[in-house]
């Protein structure tokens, strides 16, 4: 029986690796420009890390986590997102210092038990950043600028940047009361999940995809209209700075994001070319209370994450090419007879010790067919080993791109061989 990968997971290979490398390399270059350093956290954490941050009544915690008991009965969860683990690490390792902000980035796979469809996987990859330690609007602007620039550098020019504020713990409380008041006469029309959310955490009703609930939300009061003066000033400052930087954005008053840890600024970058519900390529926000909630000092933070898999889907759909990184020489060693294999190892050893990539043919076939194979597999050069070459210790090197051929005594003149690859 053929075994398949689990539902919602995939294998990444071939062209997709090239897209992925392009996305990751572009991101890394920008992270460097903006002074971020990499962090890698474990693929699983104590379940508490996510329950306490993302929020008990969110869809992720309620329905989507891969949670299991280890052999000692401890509850562990495969990370569904990167922010909570990074903050756990920052506190545990005391990475916060006097010199704020602490700027970290990650490139990691995430796991969510979702209903799989195009662009929505159970295992998917994110590049993300977290800037820990500053509450001022200019750092929000830096983070949003970085997100926007990443997509610009990847070659997108038709994306929409949406921004909203979910207020602070003060004004949000007032809003929740108003929102509850609006929902009260309609509670029985909500779906069973939302009835529970109404009691426990009404804001999460905004994550609901049930049509009736979405209809009720359409004319509900929006948090944007109820944020306090400080939160409004914070948002206005961001808008002002983004305009100075020439970054287009839309304030979307009904934008919500499915995490309880957000405070004030939230944002998303979406593509209207992705017609499905999975049109968000990246998103993020401020989370001013999370570090403290995790037992650390009271330091505000902000970050975003971008879904690599979704970006690849859209790049292909829009025929956005990936930039090919510099091609290095790659040599294919052609054997004319199986007896020459020992000799081919000596030659391969010489190439590899001199940092030249090479591959030895696995079977002695006609030179013509081996050259064709090498061309198809993107080798830049072939070396042919035949009886004459072995006797005279001269190699015949063919440059497949420029159709040039060299005969060199590689034992006596190794430098001459290496010069050909400079
Ligand atoms: P998120 O919006 O859940 O945010 O995920 C960010 C991006 O990951 C999405 O915009 C999407 O491109 C991709 N993504 C999410 N779920 C899936 C899935 N099931 N399959 C494929 N791609 C997916 C976060 O994860 C927050 N931690 C972002 C953040 C960082 N906020 C503050 N700092």
PDB file of C-alpha atoms in Angstrom, residues 112-384:
ATOM      1  CA  UNK A 112      -3.216  24.113  12.858  1.00  0.00           C
ATOM      2  CA  UNK A 113      -5.936  21.497  12.598  1.00  0.00           C
ATOM      3  CA  UNK A 114      -7.985  23.413  10.035  1.00  0.00           C
ATOM      4  CA  UNK A 115     -10.222  22.258   7.206  1.00  0.00           C
ATOM      5  CA  UNK A 116      -7.635  22.040   4.435  1.00  0.00           C
ATOM      6  CA  UNK A 117      -8.140  23.844   1.154  1.00  0.00           C
ATOM      7  CA  UNK A 118      -5.984  25.781  -1.291  1.00  0.00           C
ATOM      8  CA  UNK A 119      -3.841  28.123   0.800  1.00  0.00           C
ATOM      9  CA  UNK A 120      -5.020  26.633   4.067  1.00  0.00           C
ATOM     10  CA  UNK A 121      -2.845  23.823   5.354  1.00  0.00           C
ATOM     11  CA  UNK A 122      -2.486  21.913   8.584  1.00  0.00           C
ATOM     12  CA  UNK A 123       1.272  22.402   8.409  1.00  0.00           C
ATOM     13  CA  UNK A 124       2.425  25.650   6.852  1.00  0.00           C
ATOM     14  CA  UNK A 125       5.435  27.966   6.972  1.00  0.00           C
ATOM     15  CA  UNK A 126       5.721  31.510   8.217  1.00  0.00           C
ATOM     16  CA  UNK A 127       8.374  34.195   8.231  1.00  0.00           C
ATOM     17  CA  UNK A 128       7.701  36.532  11.082  1.00  0.00           C
ATOM     18  CA  UNK A 129       9.156  39.289  13.213  1.00  0.00           C
ATOM     19  CA  UNK A 130       8.620  40.446  16.768  1.00  0.00           C
ATOM     20  CA  UNK A 131       9.855  43.826  18.041  1.00  0.00           C
ATOM     21  CA  UNK A 132       9.807  43.675  21.821  1.00  0.00           C
ATOM     22  CA  UNK A 133      10.018  46.648  24.141  1.00  0.00           C
ATOM     23  CA  UNK A 134       8.538  49.784  22.620  1.00  0.00           C
ATOM     24  CA  UNK A 135       5.014  51.137  22.718  1.00  0.00           C
ATOM     25  CA  UNK A 136       5.479  54.213  20.547  1.00  0.00           C
ATOM     26  CA  UNK A 137       3.687  54.426  17.204  1.00  0.00           C
ATOM     27  CA  UNK A 138       6.947  54.832  15.266  1.00  0.00           C
ATOM     28  CA  UNK A 139       7.823  51.189  15.905  1.00  0.00           C
ATOM     29  CA  UNK A 140       4.394  50.138  14.570  1.00  0.00           C
ATOM     30  CA  UNK A 141       5.275  52.111  11.466  1.00  0.00           C
ATOM     31  CA  UNK A 142       8.665  50.392  11.145  1.00  0.00           C
ATOM     32  CA  UNK A 143       7.036  46.957  11.415  1.00  0.00           C
ATOM     33  CA  UNK A 144       4.287  47.771   8.900  1.00  0.00           C
ATOM     34  CA  UNK A 145       6.860  49.363   6.593  1.00  0.00           C
ATOM     35  CA  UNK A 146       8.933  46.171   6.729  1.00  0.00           C
ATOM     36  CA  UNK A 147       5.902  44.009   5.893  1.00  0.00           C
ATOM     37  CA  UNK A 148       4.970  46.271   2.998  1.00  0.00           C
ATOM     38  CA  UNK A 149       8.526  46.415   1.666  1.00  0.00           C
ATOM     39  CA  UNK A 150       8.832  42.642   1.778  1.00  0.00           C
ATOM     40  CA  UNK A 151       5.922  42.260  -0.632  1.00  0.00           C
ATOM     41  CA  UNK A 152       7.258  45.058  -2.820  1.00  0.00           C
ATOM     42  CA  UNK A 153      10.643  43.304  -3.064  1.00  0.00           C
ATOM     43  CA  UNK A 154       8.934  40.004  -3.862  1.00  0.00           C
ATOM     44  CA  UNK A 155       7.408  41.701  -6.907  1.00  0.00           C
ATOM     45  CA  UNK A 156       3.791  42.300  -5.801  1.00  0.00           C
ATOM     46  CA  UNK A 157       2.144  45.562  -6.735  1.00  0.00           C
ATOM     47  CA  UNK A 158      -1.532  45.009  -6.193  1.00  0.00           C
ATOM     48  CA  UNK A 159      -1.925  44.180  -2.526  1.00  0.00           C
ATOM     49  CA  UNK A 160      -4.000  45.935   0.088  1.00  0.00           C
ATOM     50  CA  UNK A 161      -2.706  46.917   3.494  1.00  0.00           C
ATOM     51  CA  UNK A 162      -5.507  47.070   6.058  1.00  0.00           C
ATOM     52  CA  UNK A 163      -5.110  48.647   9.470  1.00  0.00           C
ATOM     53  CA  UNK A 164      -7.362  48.953  12.499  1.00  0.00           C
ATOM     54  CA  UNK A 165      -7.160  49.427  16.243  1.00  0.00           C
ATOM     55  CA  UNK A 166      -8.668  47.018  18.759  1.00  0.00           C
ATOM     56  CA  UNK A 167      -8.107  49.516  21.559  1.00  0.00           C
ATOM     57  CA  UNK A 168      -6.406  49.031  24.898  1.00  0.00           C
ATOM     58  CA  UNK A 169      -7.618  47.047  27.897  1.00  0.00           C
ATOM     59  CA  UNK A 170      -9.460  50.171  29.107  1.00  0.00           C
ATOM     60  CA  UNK A 171     -11.514  51.177  26.077  1.00  0.00           C
ATOM     61  CA  UNK A 172     -12.033  47.612  24.940  1.00  0.00           C
ATOM     62  CA  UNK A 173     -13.919  46.817  28.136  1.00  0.00           C
ATOM     63  CA  UNK A 174     -16.352  49.679  27.467  1.00  0.00           C
ATOM     64  CA  UNK A 175     -16.786  48.593  23.876  1.00  0.00           C
ATOM     65  CA  UNK A 176     -17.482  44.981  24.852  1.00  0.00           C
ATOM     66  CA  UNK A 177     -20.389  46.147  27.014  1.00  0.00           C
ATOM     67  CA  UNK A 178     -21.822  48.155  24.117  1.00  0.00           C
ATOM     68  CA  UNK A 179     -21.328  45.201  21.767  1.00  0.00           C
ATOM     69  CA  UNK A 180     -23.006  42.811  24.215  1.00  0.00           C
ATOM     70  CA  UNK A 181     -25.915  45.212  24.480  1.00  0.00           C
ATOM     71  CA  UNK A 182     -26.287  45.181  20.687  1.00  0.00           C
ATOM     72  CA  UNK A 183     -26.181  41.369  20.574  1.00  0.00           C
ATOM     73  CA  UNK A 184     -28.484  40.736  23.520  1.00  0.00           C
ATOM     74  CA  UNK A 185     -31.788  40.651  21.585  1.00  0.00           C
ATOM     75  CA  UNK A 186     -30.149  38.585  18.807  1.00  0.00           C
ATOM     76  CA  UNK A 187     -28.338  35.967  20.877  1.00  0.00           C
ATOM     77  CA  UNK A 188     -30.677  33.139  19.943  1.00  0.00           C
ATOM     78  CA  UNK A 189     -29.979  33.698  16.241  1.00  0.00           C
ATOM     79  CA  UNK A 190     -26.245  33.166  16.778  1.00  0.00           C
ATOM     80  CA  UNK A 191     -24.613  29.787  16.127  1.00  0.00           C
ATOM     81  CA  UNK A 192     -23.982  27.577  19.218  1.00  0.00           C
ATOM     82  CA  UNK A 193     -20.273  28.532  19.259  1.00  0.00           C
ATOM     83  CA  UNK A 194     -21.105  32.219  19.193  1.00  0.00           C
ATOM     84  CA  UNK A 195     -23.637  31.855  22.004  1.00  0.00           C
ATOM     85  CA  UNK A 196     -20.740  30.592  24.153  1.00  0.00           C
ATOM     86  CA  UNK A 197     -18.518  33.365  22.809  1.00  0.00           C
ATOM     87  CA  UNK A 198     -21.223  35.897  23.702  1.00  0.00           C
ATOM     88  CA  UNK A 199     -20.883  34.801  27.328  1.00  0.00           C
ATOM     89  CA  UNK A 200     -17.122  34.310  27.477  1.00  0.00           C
ATOM     90  CA  UNK A 201     -15.445  36.550  24.927  1.00  0.00           C
ATOM     91  CA  UNK A 202     -17.827  38.388  22.574  1.00  0.00           C
ATOM     92  CA  UNK A 203     -15.031  39.830  20.401  1.00  0.00           C
ATOM     93  CA  UNK A 204     -14.317  36.347  19.093  1.00  0.00           C
ATOM     94  CA  UNK A 205     -17.739  36.344  17.395  1.00  0.00           C
ATOM     95  CA  UNK A 206     -16.005  38.405  14.719  1.00  0.00           C
ATOM     96  CA  UNK A 207     -13.976  35.310  13.747  1.00  0.00           C
ATOM     97  CA  UNK A 208     -17.152  33.334  12.979  1.00  0.00           C
ATOM     98  CA  UNK A 209     -17.709  32.225   9.387  1.00  0.00           C
ATOM     99  CA  UNK A 210     -21.370  31.193   9.862  1.00  0.00           C
ATOM    100  CA  UNK A 211     -23.505  33.302   7.527  1.00  0.00           C
ATOM    101  CA  UNK A 212     -26.189  34.238  10.063  1.00  0.00           C
ATOM    102  CA  UNK A 213     -23.582  35.430  12.577  1.00  0.00           C
ATOM    103  CA  UNK A 214     -21.774  37.404   9.897  1.00  0.00           C
ATOM    104  CA  UNK A 215     -25.074  39.062   8.935  1.00  0.00           C
ATOM    105  CA  UNK A 216     -25.703  40.100  12.534  1.00  0.00           C
ATOM    106  CA  UNK A 217     -22.189  41.544  12.775  1.00  0.00           C
ATOM    107  CA  UNK A 218     -22.596  43.644   9.657  1.00  0.00           C
ATOM    108  CA  UNK A 219     -24.558  46.386  11.391  1.00  0.00           C
ATOM    109  CA  UNK A 220     -22.994  45.957  14.838  1.00  0.00           C
ATOM    110  CA  UNK A 221     -21.042  48.758  16.511  1.00  0.00           C
ATOM    111  CA  UNK A 222     -17.355  48.531  15.547  1.00  0.00           C
ATOM    112  CA  UNK A 223     -14.548  48.927  18.063  1.00  0.00           C
ATOM    113  CA  UNK A 224     -12.871  51.568  15.906  1.00  0.00           C
ATOM    114  CA  UNK A 225     -15.582  54.077  16.830  1.00  0.00           C
ATOM    115  CA  UNK A 226     -15.144  53.435  20.559  1.00  0.00           C
ATOM    116  CA  UNK A 227     -11.372  53.518  21.118  1.00  0.00           C
ATOM    117  CA  UNK A 228     -10.142  56.023  23.695  1.00  0.00           C
ATOM    118  CA  UNK A 229      -8.296  59.246  22.881  1.00  0.00           C
ATOM    119  CA  UNK A 230      -4.847  57.718  23.535  1.00  0.00           C
ATOM    120  CA  UNK A 231      -5.560  54.806  21.204  1.00  0.00           C
ATOM    121  CA  UNK A 232      -6.926  57.187  18.576  1.00  0.00           C
ATOM    122  CA  UNK A 233      -3.828  59.402  18.792  1.00  0.00           C
ATOM    123  CA  UNK A 234      -1.659  56.269  18.455  1.00  0.00           C
ATOM    124  CA  UNK A 235      -3.500  55.219  15.289  1.00  0.00           C
ATOM    125  CA  UNK A 236      -3.468  58.748  13.831  1.00  0.00           C
ATOM    126  CA  UNK A 237       0.299  58.970  14.329  1.00  0.00           C
ATOM    127  CA  UNK A 238       0.786  55.690  12.465  1.00  0.00           C
ATOM    128  CA  UNK A 239      -1.355  56.974   9.603  1.00  0.00           C
ATOM    129  CA  UNK A 240       0.637  60.211   9.517  1.00  0.00           C
ATOM    130  CA  UNK A 241       4.040  58.422   9.392  1.00  0.00           C
ATOM    131  CA  UNK A 242       2.882  55.910   6.783  1.00  0.00           C
ATOM    132  CA  UNK A 243       1.767  58.771   4.554  1.00  0.00           C
ATOM    133  CA  UNK A 244       5.202  60.368   4.911  1.00  0.00           C
ATOM    134  CA  UNK A 245       6.754  57.072   3.793  1.00  0.00           C
ATOM    135  CA  UNK A 246       4.386  56.879   0.831  1.00  0.00           C
ATOM    136  CA  UNK A 247       2.842  53.596   2.015  1.00  0.00           C
ATOM    137  CA  UNK A 248      -0.762  53.142   0.900  1.00  0.00           C
ATOM    138  CA  UNK A 249      -3.150  51.708   3.464  1.00  0.00           C
ATOM    139  CA  UNK A 250      -6.828  51.522   4.295  1.00  0.00           C
ATOM    140  CA  UNK A 251      -8.272  51.876   7.764  1.00  0.00           C
ATOM    141  CA  UNK A 252     -10.664  48.944   7.927  1.00  0.00           C
ATOM    142  CA  UNK A 253     -12.957  49.546  10.867  1.00  0.00           C
ATOM    143  CA  UNK A 254     -14.254  45.989  11.004  1.00  0.00           C
ATOM    144  CA  UNK A 255     -10.855  44.280  10.764  1.00  0.00           C
ATOM    145  CA  UNK A 256     -10.384  41.781  13.591  1.00  0.00           C
ATOM    146  CA  UNK A 257      -7.759  39.123  14.064  1.00  0.00           C
ATOM    147  CA  UNK A 258      -8.267  35.816  15.818  1.00  0.00           C
ATOM    148  CA  UNK A 259      -5.896  36.269  18.744  1.00  0.00           C
ATOM    149  CA  UNK A 260      -6.766  37.610  22.192  1.00  0.00           C
ATOM    150  CA  UNK A 261      -3.297  39.008  22.774  1.00  0.00           C
ATOM    151  CA  UNK A 262      -3.694  42.005  20.469  1.00  0.00           C
ATOM    152  CA  UNK A 263      -3.970  45.540  21.768  1.00  0.00           C
ATOM    153  CA  UNK A 264      -4.274  48.710  19.703  1.00  0.00           C
ATOM    154  CA  UNK A 265      -2.792  48.304  16.216  1.00  0.00           C
ATOM    155  CA  UNK A 266      -3.703  45.317  14.059  1.00  0.00           C
ATOM    156  CA  UNK A 267      -2.987  45.008  10.343  1.00  0.00           C
ATOM    157  CA  UNK A 268      -3.217  42.596   7.466  1.00  0.00           C
ATOM    158  CA  UNK A 269      -1.938  42.460   3.931  1.00  0.00           C
ATOM    159  CA  UNK A 270      -4.440  40.906   1.552  1.00  0.00           C
ATOM    160  CA  UNK A 271      -4.702  40.106  -2.117  1.00  0.00           C
ATOM    161  CA  UNK A 272      -7.931  40.657  -3.961  1.00  0.00           C
ATOM    162  CA  UNK A 273      -6.553  38.291  -6.598  1.00  0.00           C
ATOM    163  CA  UNK A 274      -6.896  35.414  -4.141  1.00  0.00           C
ATOM    164  CA  UNK A 275     -10.620  34.925  -4.443  1.00  0.00           C
ATOM    165  CA  UNK A 276     -10.977  32.455  -1.583  1.00  0.00           C
ATOM    166  CA  UNK A 277     -11.375  33.337   2.065  1.00  0.00           C
ATOM    167  CA  UNK A 278      -7.647  32.642   2.304  1.00  0.00           C
ATOM    168  CA  UNK A 279      -6.714  36.036   0.923  1.00  0.00           C
ATOM    169  CA  UNK A 280      -4.522  37.186   3.811  1.00  0.00           C
ATOM    170  CA  UNK A 281      -0.862  36.841   2.972  1.00  0.00           C
ATOM    171  CA  UNK A 282       0.355  38.267   6.230  1.00  0.00           C
ATOM    172  CA  UNK A 283      -0.866  39.915   9.364  1.00  0.00           C
ATOM    173  CA  UNK A 284       0.168  41.142  12.724  1.00  0.00           C
ATOM    174  CA  UNK A 285      -0.364  43.565  15.502  1.00  0.00           C
ATOM    175  CA  UNK A 286       0.618  45.034  18.803  1.00  0.00           C
ATOM    176  CA  UNK A 287       0.447  42.986  21.979  1.00  0.00           C
ATOM    177  CA  UNK A 288       1.310  45.275  24.840  1.00  0.00           C
ATOM    178  CA  UNK A 289       0.325  43.020  27.727  1.00  0.00           C
ATOM    179  CA  UNK A 290       1.596  39.607  26.618  1.00  0.00           C
ATOM    180  CA  UNK A 291       5.084  39.803  28.106  1.00  0.00           C
ATOM    181  CA  UNK A 292       3.667  40.798  31.473  1.00  0.00           C
ATOM    182  CA  UNK A 293       0.944  38.168  31.199  1.00  0.00           C
ATOM    183  CA  UNK A 294       3.694  35.559  30.768  1.00  0.00           C
ATOM    184  CA  UNK A 295       5.367  36.683  33.979  1.00  0.00           C
ATOM    185  CA  UNK A 296       7.875  39.076  32.398  1.00  0.00           C
ATOM    186  CA  UNK A 297       8.214  42.822  32.849  1.00  0.00           C
ATOM    187  CA  UNK A 298       5.596  45.215  31.511  1.00  0.00           C
ATOM    188  CA  UNK A 299       6.955  45.703  27.995  1.00  0.00           C
ATOM    189  CA  UNK A 300       4.863  46.390  24.935  1.00  0.00           C
ATOM    190  CA  UNK A 301       5.598  44.599  21.669  1.00  0.00           C
ATOM    191  CA  UNK A 302       4.491  44.265  18.071  1.00  0.00           C
ATOM    192  CA  UNK A 303       5.073  41.863  15.187  1.00  0.00           C
ATOM    193  CA  UNK A 304       3.762  40.183  12.068  1.00  0.00           C
ATOM    194  CA  UNK A 305       3.906  36.883  10.212  1.00  0.00           C
ATOM    195  CA  UNK A 306       3.671  36.080   6.522  1.00  0.00           C
ATOM    196  CA  UNK A 307       2.473  32.724   5.162  1.00  0.00           C
ATOM    197  CA  UNK A 308       5.138  31.432   2.786  1.00  0.00           C
ATOM    198  CA  UNK A 309       2.876  28.790   1.199  1.00  0.00           C
ATOM    199  CA  UNK A 310       0.172  31.330   0.376  1.00  0.00           C
ATOM    200  CA  UNK A 311       2.711  33.760  -1.058  1.00  0.00           C
ATOM    201  CA  UNK A 312       3.996  31.012  -3.374  1.00  0.00           C
ATOM    202  CA  UNK A 313       0.445  30.236  -4.565  1.00  0.00           C
ATOM    203  CA  UNK A 314      -0.161  33.880  -5.432  1.00  0.00           C
ATOM    204  CA  UNK A 315       3.231  34.378  -7.054  1.00  0.00           C
ATOM    205  CA  UNK A 316       2.480  31.464  -9.367  1.00  0.00           C
ATOM    206  CA  UNK A 317      -1.043  32.671 -10.068  1.00  0.00           C
ATOM    207  CA  UNK A 318       0.160  36.175 -10.938  1.00  0.00           C
ATOM    208  CA  UNK A 319       3.190  34.806 -12.780  1.00  0.00           C
ATOM    209  CA  UNK A 320       5.585  36.688 -10.548  1.00  0.00           C
ATOM    210  CA  UNK A 321       8.965  35.075 -11.105  1.00  0.00           C
ATOM    211  CA  UNK A 322      11.532  34.355  -8.464  1.00  0.00           C
ATOM    212  CA  UNK A 323      14.947  35.872  -8.798  1.00  0.00           C
ATOM    213  CA  UNK A 324      17.470  33.157  -9.523  1.00  0.00           C
ATOM    214  CA  UNK A 325      20.381  33.336  -7.154  1.00  0.00           C
ATOM    215  CA  UNK A 326      23.870  33.323  -8.648  1.00  0.00           C
ATOM    216  CA  UNK A 327      24.513  30.040 -10.423  1.00  0.00           C
ATOM    217  CA  UNK A 328      27.626  28.222  -9.363  1.00  0.00           C
ATOM    218  CA  UNK A 329      29.463  25.809 -11.633  1.00  0.00           C
ATOM    219  CA  UNK A 330      28.220  22.256 -11.445  1.00  0.00           C
ATOM    220  CA  UNK A 331      30.257  19.541 -13.126  1.00  0.00           C
ATOM    221  CA  UNK A 332      29.048  16.201 -14.394  1.00  0.00           C
ATOM    222  CA  UNK A 333      31.757  13.539 -14.654  1.00  0.00           C
ATOM    223  CA  UNK A 334      31.003  11.222 -17.549  1.00  0.00           C
ATOM    224  CA  UNK A 335      32.359   7.685 -17.431  1.00  0.00           C
ATOM    225  CA  UNK A 336      32.868   5.942 -20.716  1.00  0.00           C
ATOM    226  CA  UNK A 337      33.481   2.620 -18.984  1.00  0.00           C
ATOM    227  CA  UNK A 338      32.586   1.266 -15.543  1.00  0.00           C
ATOM    228  CA  UNK A 339      36.298   0.446 -14.977  1.00  0.00           C
ATOM    229  CA  UNK A 340      37.061   4.163 -14.754  1.00  0.00           C
ATOM    230  CA  UNK A 341      35.054   4.632 -11.578  1.00  0.00           C
ATOM    231  CA  UNK A 342      38.096   4.705  -9.249  1.00  0.00           C
ATOM    232  CA  UNK A 343      39.630   7.386 -11.422  1.00  0.00           C
ATOM    233  CA  UNK A 344      36.382   9.355 -11.340  1.00  0.00           C
ATOM    234  CA  UNK A 345      36.491   9.363  -7.531  1.00  0.00           C
ATOM    235  CA  UNK A 346      39.953  10.919  -7.590  1.00  0.00           C
ATOM    236  CA  UNK A 347      38.705  13.614  -9.893  1.00  0.00           C
ATOM    237  CA  UNK A 348      35.548  14.208  -7.856  1.00  0.00           C
ATOM    238  CA  UNK A 349      37.696  14.458  -4.717  1.00  0.00           C
ATOM    239  CA  UNK A 350      39.801  17.144  -6.411  1.00  0.00           C
ATOM    240  CA  UNK A 351      36.710  19.152  -7.443  1.00  0.00           C
ATOM    241  CA  UNK A 352      34.912  18.860  -4.141  1.00  0.00           C
ATOM    242  CA  UNK A 353      38.006  19.723  -2.102  1.00  0.00           C
ATOM    243  CA  UNK A 354      38.199  22.874  -4.169  1.00  0.00           C
ATOM    244  CA  UNK A 355      34.537  23.754  -3.528  1.00  0.00           C
ATOM    245  CA  UNK A 356      33.330  22.808  -6.982  1.00  0.00           C
ATOM    246  CA  UNK A 357      30.048  20.897  -7.069  1.00  0.00           C
ATOM    247  CA  UNK A 358      30.159  17.721  -9.089  1.00  0.00           C
ATOM    248  CA  UNK A 359      28.311  14.509  -9.719  1.00  0.00           C
ATOM    249  CA  UNK A 360      29.649  11.249 -11.144  1.00  0.00           C
ATOM    250  CA  UNK A 361      27.534   9.406 -13.687  1.00  0.00           C
ATOM    251  CA  UNK A 362      26.090   6.256 -12.168  1.00  0.00           C
ATOM    252  CA  UNK A 363      26.334   4.221 -15.280  1.00  0.00           C
ATOM    253  CA  UNK A 364      28.684   4.157 -18.272  1.00  0.00           C
ATOM    254  CA  UNK A 365      26.513   5.111 -21.239  1.00  0.00           C
ATOM    255  CA  UNK A 366      27.096   6.883 -24.538  1.00  0.00           C
ATOM    256  CA  UNK A 367      28.746  10.285 -24.134  1.00  0.00           C
ATOM    257  CA  UNK A 368      26.001  11.948 -26.182  1.00  0.00           C
ATOM    258  CA  UNK A 369      23.173  10.736 -23.946  1.00  0.00           C
ATOM    259  CA  UNK A 370      25.120  11.660 -20.801  1.00  0.00           C
ATOM    260  CA  UNK A 371      25.732  15.202 -22.065  1.00  0.00           C
ATOM    261  CA  UNK A 372      22.027  15.568 -22.817  1.00  0.00           C
ATOM    262  CA  UNK A 373      21.178  14.386 -19.312  1.00  0.00           C
ATOM    263  CA  UNK A 374      23.679  16.860 -17.816  1.00  0.00           C
ATOM    264  CA  UNK A 375      22.170  19.754 -19.795  1.00  0.00           C
ATOM    265  CA  UNK A 376      18.668  18.851 -18.709  1.00  0.00           C
ATOM    266  CA  UNK A 377      19.761  18.719 -15.096  1.00  0.00           C
ATOM    267  CA  UNK A 378      21.372  22.163 -15.170  1.00  0.00           C
ATOM    268  CA  UNK A 379      25.014  21.122 -15.055  1.00  0.00           C
ATOM    269  CA  UNK A 380      27.299  23.857 -16.347  1.00  0.00           C
ATOM    270  CA  UNK A 381      30.202  21.578 -17.340  1.00  0.00           C
ATOM    271  CA  UNK A 382      30.969  17.961 -18.139  1.00  0.00           C
ATOM    272  CA  UNK A 383      34.253  16.119 -17.815  1.00  0.00           C
ATOM    273  CA  UNK A 384      34.679  13.050 -19.967  1.00  0.00           C
TER     274      UNK A 384
END
